[in-house]
Each structure stands twice: as structure tokens, then as C-alpha cells.
PDB file of C-alpha atoms in Angstrom:
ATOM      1  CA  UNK T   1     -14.410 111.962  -2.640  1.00  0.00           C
ATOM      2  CA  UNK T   2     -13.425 108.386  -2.793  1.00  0.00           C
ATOM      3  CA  UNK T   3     -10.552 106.641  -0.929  1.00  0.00           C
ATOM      4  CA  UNK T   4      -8.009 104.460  -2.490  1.00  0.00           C
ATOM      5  CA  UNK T   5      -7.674 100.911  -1.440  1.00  0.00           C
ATOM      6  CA  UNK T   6      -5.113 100.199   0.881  1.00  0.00           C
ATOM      7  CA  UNK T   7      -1.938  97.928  -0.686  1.00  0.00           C
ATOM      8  CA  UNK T   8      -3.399  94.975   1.344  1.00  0.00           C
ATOM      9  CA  UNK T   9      -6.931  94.864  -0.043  1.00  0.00           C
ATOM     10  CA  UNK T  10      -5.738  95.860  -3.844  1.00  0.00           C
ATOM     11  CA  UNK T  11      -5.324  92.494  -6.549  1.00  0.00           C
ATOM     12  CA  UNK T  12      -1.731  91.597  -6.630  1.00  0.00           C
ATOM     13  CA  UNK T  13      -0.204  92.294 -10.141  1.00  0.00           C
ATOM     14  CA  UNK T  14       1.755  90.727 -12.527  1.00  0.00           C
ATOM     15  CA  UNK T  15       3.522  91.993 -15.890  1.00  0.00           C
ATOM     16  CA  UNK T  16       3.964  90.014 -18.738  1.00  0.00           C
ATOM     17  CA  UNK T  17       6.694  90.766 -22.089  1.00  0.00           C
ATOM     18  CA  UNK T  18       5.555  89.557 -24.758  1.00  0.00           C
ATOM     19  CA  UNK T  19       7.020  89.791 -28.714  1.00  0.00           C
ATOM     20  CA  UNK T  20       4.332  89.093 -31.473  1.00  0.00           C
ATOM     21  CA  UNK T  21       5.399  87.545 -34.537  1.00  0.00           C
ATOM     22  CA  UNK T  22       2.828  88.391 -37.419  1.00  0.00           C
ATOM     23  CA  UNK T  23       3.473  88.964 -40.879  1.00  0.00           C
ATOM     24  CA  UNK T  24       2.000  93.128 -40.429  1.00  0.00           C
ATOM     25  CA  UNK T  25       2.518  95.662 -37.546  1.00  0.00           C
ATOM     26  CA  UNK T  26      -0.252  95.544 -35.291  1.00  0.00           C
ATOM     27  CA  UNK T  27      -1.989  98.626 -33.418  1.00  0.00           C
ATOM     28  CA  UNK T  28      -2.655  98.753 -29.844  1.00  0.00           C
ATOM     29  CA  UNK T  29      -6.325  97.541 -30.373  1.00  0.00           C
ATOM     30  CA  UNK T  30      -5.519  94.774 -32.469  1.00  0.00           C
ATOM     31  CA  UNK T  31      -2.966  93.386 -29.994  1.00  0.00           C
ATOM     32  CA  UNK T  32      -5.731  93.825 -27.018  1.00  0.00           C
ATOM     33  CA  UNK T  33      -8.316  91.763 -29.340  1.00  0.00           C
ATOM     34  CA  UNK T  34      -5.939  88.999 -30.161  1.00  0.00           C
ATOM     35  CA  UNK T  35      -5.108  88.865 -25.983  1.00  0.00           C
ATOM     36  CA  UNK T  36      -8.708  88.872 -25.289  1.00  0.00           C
ATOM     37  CA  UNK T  37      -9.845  86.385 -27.913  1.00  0.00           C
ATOM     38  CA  UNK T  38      -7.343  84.108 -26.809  1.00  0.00           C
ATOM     39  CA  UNK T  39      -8.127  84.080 -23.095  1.00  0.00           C
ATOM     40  CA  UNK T  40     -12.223  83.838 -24.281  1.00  0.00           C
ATOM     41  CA  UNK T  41     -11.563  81.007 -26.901  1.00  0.00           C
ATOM     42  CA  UNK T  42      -9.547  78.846 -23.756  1.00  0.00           C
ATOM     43  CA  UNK T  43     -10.506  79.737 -20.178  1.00  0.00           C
ATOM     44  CA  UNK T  44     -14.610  81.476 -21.597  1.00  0.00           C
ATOM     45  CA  UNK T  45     -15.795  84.622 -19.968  1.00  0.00           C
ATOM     46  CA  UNK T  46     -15.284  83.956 -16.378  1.00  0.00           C
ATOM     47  CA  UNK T  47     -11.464  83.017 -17.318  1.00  0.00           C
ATOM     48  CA  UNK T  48     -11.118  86.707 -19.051  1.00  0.00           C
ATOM     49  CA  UNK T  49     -11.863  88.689 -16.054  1.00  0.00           C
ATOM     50  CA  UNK T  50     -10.163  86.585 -13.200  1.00  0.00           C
ATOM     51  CA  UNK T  51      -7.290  87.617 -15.299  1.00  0.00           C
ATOM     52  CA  UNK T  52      -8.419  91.086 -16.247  1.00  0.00           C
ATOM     53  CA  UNK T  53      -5.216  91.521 -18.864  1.00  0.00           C
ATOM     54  CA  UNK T  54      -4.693  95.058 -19.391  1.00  0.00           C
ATOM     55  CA  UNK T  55      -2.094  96.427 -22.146  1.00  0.00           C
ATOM     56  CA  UNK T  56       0.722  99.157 -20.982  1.00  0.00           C
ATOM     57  CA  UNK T  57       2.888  99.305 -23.402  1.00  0.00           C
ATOM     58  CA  UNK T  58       3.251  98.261 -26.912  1.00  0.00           C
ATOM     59  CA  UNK T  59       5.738  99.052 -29.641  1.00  0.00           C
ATOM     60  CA  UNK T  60       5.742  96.872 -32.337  1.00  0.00           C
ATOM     61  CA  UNK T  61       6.994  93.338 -31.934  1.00  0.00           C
ATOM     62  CA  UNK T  62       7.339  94.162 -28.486  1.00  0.00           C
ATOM     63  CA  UNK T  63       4.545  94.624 -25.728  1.00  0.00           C
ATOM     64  CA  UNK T  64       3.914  94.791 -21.576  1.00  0.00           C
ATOM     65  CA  UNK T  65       0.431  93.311 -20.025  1.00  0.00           C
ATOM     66  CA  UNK T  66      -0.582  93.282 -16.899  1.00  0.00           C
ATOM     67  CA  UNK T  67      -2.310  90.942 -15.074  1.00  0.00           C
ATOM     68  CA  UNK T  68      -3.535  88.843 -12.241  1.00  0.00           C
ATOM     69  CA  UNK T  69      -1.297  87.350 -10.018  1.00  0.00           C
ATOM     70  CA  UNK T  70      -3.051  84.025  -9.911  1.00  0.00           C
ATOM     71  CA  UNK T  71      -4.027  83.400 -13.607  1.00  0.00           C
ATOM     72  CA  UNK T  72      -0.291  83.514 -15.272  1.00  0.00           C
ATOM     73  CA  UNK T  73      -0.185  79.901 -16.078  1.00  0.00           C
ATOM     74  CA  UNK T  74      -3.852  80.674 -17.565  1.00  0.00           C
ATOM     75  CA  UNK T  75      -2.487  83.305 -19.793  1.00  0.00           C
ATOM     76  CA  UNK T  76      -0.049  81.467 -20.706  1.00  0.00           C
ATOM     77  CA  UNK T  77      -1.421  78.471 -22.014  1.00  0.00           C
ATOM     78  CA  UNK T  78      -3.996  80.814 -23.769  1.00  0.00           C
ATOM     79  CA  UNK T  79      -1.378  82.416 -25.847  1.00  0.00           C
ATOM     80  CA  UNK T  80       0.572  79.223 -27.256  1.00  0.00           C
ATOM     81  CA  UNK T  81      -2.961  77.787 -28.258  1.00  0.00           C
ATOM     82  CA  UNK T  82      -3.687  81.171 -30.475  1.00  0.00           C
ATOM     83  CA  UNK T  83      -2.390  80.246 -34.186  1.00  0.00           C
ATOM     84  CA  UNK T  84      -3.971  82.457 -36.439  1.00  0.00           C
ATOM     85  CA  UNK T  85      -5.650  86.219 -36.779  1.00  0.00           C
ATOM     86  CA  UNK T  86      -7.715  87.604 -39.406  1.00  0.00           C
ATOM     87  CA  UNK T  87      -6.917  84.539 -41.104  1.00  0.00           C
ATOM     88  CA  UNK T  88      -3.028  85.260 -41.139  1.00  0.00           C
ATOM     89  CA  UNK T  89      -0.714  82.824 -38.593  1.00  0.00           C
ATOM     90  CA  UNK T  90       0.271  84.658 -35.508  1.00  0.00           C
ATOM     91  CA  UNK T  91       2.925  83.404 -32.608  1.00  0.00           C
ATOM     92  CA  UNK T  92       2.653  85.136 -29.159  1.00  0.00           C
ATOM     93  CA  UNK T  93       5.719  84.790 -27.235  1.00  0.00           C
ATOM     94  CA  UNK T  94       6.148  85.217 -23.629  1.00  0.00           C
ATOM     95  CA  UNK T  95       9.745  86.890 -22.555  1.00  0.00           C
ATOM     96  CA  UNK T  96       9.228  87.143 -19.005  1.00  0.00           C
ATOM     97  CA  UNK T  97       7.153  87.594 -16.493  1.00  0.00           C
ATOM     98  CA  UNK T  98       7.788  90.169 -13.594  1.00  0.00           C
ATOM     99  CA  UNK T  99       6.337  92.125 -10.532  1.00  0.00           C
ATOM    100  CA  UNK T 100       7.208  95.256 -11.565  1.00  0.00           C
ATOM    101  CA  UNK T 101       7.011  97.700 -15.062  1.00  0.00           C
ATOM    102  CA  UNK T 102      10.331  98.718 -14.385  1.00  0.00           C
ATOM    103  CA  UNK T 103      12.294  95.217 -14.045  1.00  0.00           C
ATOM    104  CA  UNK T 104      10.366  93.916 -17.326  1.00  0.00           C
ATOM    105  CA  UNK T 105      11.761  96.973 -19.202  1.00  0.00           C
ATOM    106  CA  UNK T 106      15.159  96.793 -17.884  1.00  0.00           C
ATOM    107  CA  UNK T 107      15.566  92.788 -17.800  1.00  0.00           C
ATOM    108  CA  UNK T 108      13.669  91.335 -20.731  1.00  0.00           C
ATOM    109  CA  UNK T 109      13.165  94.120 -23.156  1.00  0.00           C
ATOM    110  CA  UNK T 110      16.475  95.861 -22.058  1.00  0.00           C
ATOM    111  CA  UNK T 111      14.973  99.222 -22.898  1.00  0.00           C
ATOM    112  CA  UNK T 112      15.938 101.755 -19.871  1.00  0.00           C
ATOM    113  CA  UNK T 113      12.895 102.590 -17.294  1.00  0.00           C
ATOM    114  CA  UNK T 114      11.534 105.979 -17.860  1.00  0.00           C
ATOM    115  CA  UNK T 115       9.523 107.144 -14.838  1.00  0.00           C
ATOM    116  CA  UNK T 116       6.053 108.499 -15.813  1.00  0.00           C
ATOM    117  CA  UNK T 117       6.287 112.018 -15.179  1.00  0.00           C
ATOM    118  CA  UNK T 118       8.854 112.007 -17.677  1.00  0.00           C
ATOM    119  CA  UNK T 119       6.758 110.583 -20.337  1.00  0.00           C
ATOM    120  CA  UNK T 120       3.370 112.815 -19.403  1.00  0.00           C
ATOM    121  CA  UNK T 121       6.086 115.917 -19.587  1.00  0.00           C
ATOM    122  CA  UNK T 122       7.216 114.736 -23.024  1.00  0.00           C
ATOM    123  CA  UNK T 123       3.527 114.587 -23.890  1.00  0.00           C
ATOM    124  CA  UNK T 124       2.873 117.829 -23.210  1.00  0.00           C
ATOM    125  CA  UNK T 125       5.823 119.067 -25.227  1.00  0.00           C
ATOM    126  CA  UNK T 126       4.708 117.710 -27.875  1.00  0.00           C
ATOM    127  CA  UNK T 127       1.547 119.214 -27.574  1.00  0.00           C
ATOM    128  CA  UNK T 128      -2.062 118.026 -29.130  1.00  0.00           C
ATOM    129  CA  UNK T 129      -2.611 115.488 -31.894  1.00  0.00           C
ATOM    130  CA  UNK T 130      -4.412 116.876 -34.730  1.00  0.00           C
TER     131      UNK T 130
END
């Protein structure tokens, strides 16, 4: 069985609000692309992965991504260069940035933090998707 990492040898963390303004709702994999294409298109390859952006929460405009600590400013100036997707202009705009899931929620997106057993028991109410 593997051990976790202790807190001092895991990558430091940082989460991002954002609000996408696009003329159609966009799906969780769309938004991920248009992240990812971004970063590739301005920092390459090696620039994705330092920052390793990772999507936790999206409800349309509104979404949280997580990533490295030390590559904010590089997601940053990533998003304000992306203008257009699926040849449609698009506007990613950053709310705030924050150390934890639960101050993002509550300060920039002032939607009350619900802890996560409380959303995996909701799950399970609702049961399977067919």
C-alpha cells in the first residue's frame, strides 16, 4: 500500500475563480480545452505542466481551477491573450485567486462552502445516471 506525501513535500496549491463570457454554455470539457489551449498556445508544453491546471468546479459562467503556486502570473497572462474558440470570441475573467476551495466560494463567488461529504451523500441520493 502506498503512503501519502507528507504536507511538506506535496506542490503548494492555488485556486483560481474564473467567469467565462461566451456567447453558448460550455461543458466541463470544453472549459478544460479552452484552459489548456491557452496555457499551450503562450507558455508551450513545459509551461502546461509546471502549472498542471486542474478544473473543480464549474457551473456555467462561473468556474474554480486549481493550480500551481508558482505559475499564477503564467495563467494569468495566458487567459487575457485567449480571444476566440471554435471560431466564436471568448473572454476569461479572473475573480480571485485564493489558497483555499472554501474562501474562493465564500469570497468571490459568494456561494456558501459545502463540505464534501455532503455533496458525495447528495450523490448517492440521487442515485445512478442512466
Amino acid at each position: 500500500m502506498l503512503k501519502t506525501l507528507p504536507p511538506t513535500l506535496r506542490e503548494k496549491k492555488r485556486y483560481v475563480a474564473l467567469e467565462i463570457i461566451y456567447e453558448m454554455e460550455l461543458s466541463q470539457k470544453d472549459v478544460i480545452s479552452v484552459v489548456r489551449n491557452a496555457l499551450l498556445n503562450y507558455s508551450g508544453v513545459l509551461g502546461c505542466s509546471k502549472t498542471n491546471p486542474w478544473l473543480i468546479d464549474y457551473n456555467h459562467p462561473y468556474g474554480i481551477l486549481r493550480i500551481s503556486r508558482e505559475e499564477v502570473d503564467t495563467l494569468r497572462s495566458s487567459l487575457s491573450l485567449m480571444g476566440e474558440h471554435k471560431k466564436k470570441p471568448i473572454n476569461i475573467r479572473i475573480i480571485g485567486i485564493s489558497n483555499s476551495v472554501k474562501h474562493i466560494r465564500e469570497k468571490f463567488l459568494h456561494v456558501p462552502h459545502e463540505p464534501y461529504y455532503k455533496v458525495i451523500q447528495k450523490l448517492k441520493r440521487k442515485g445512478p445516471k442512466k
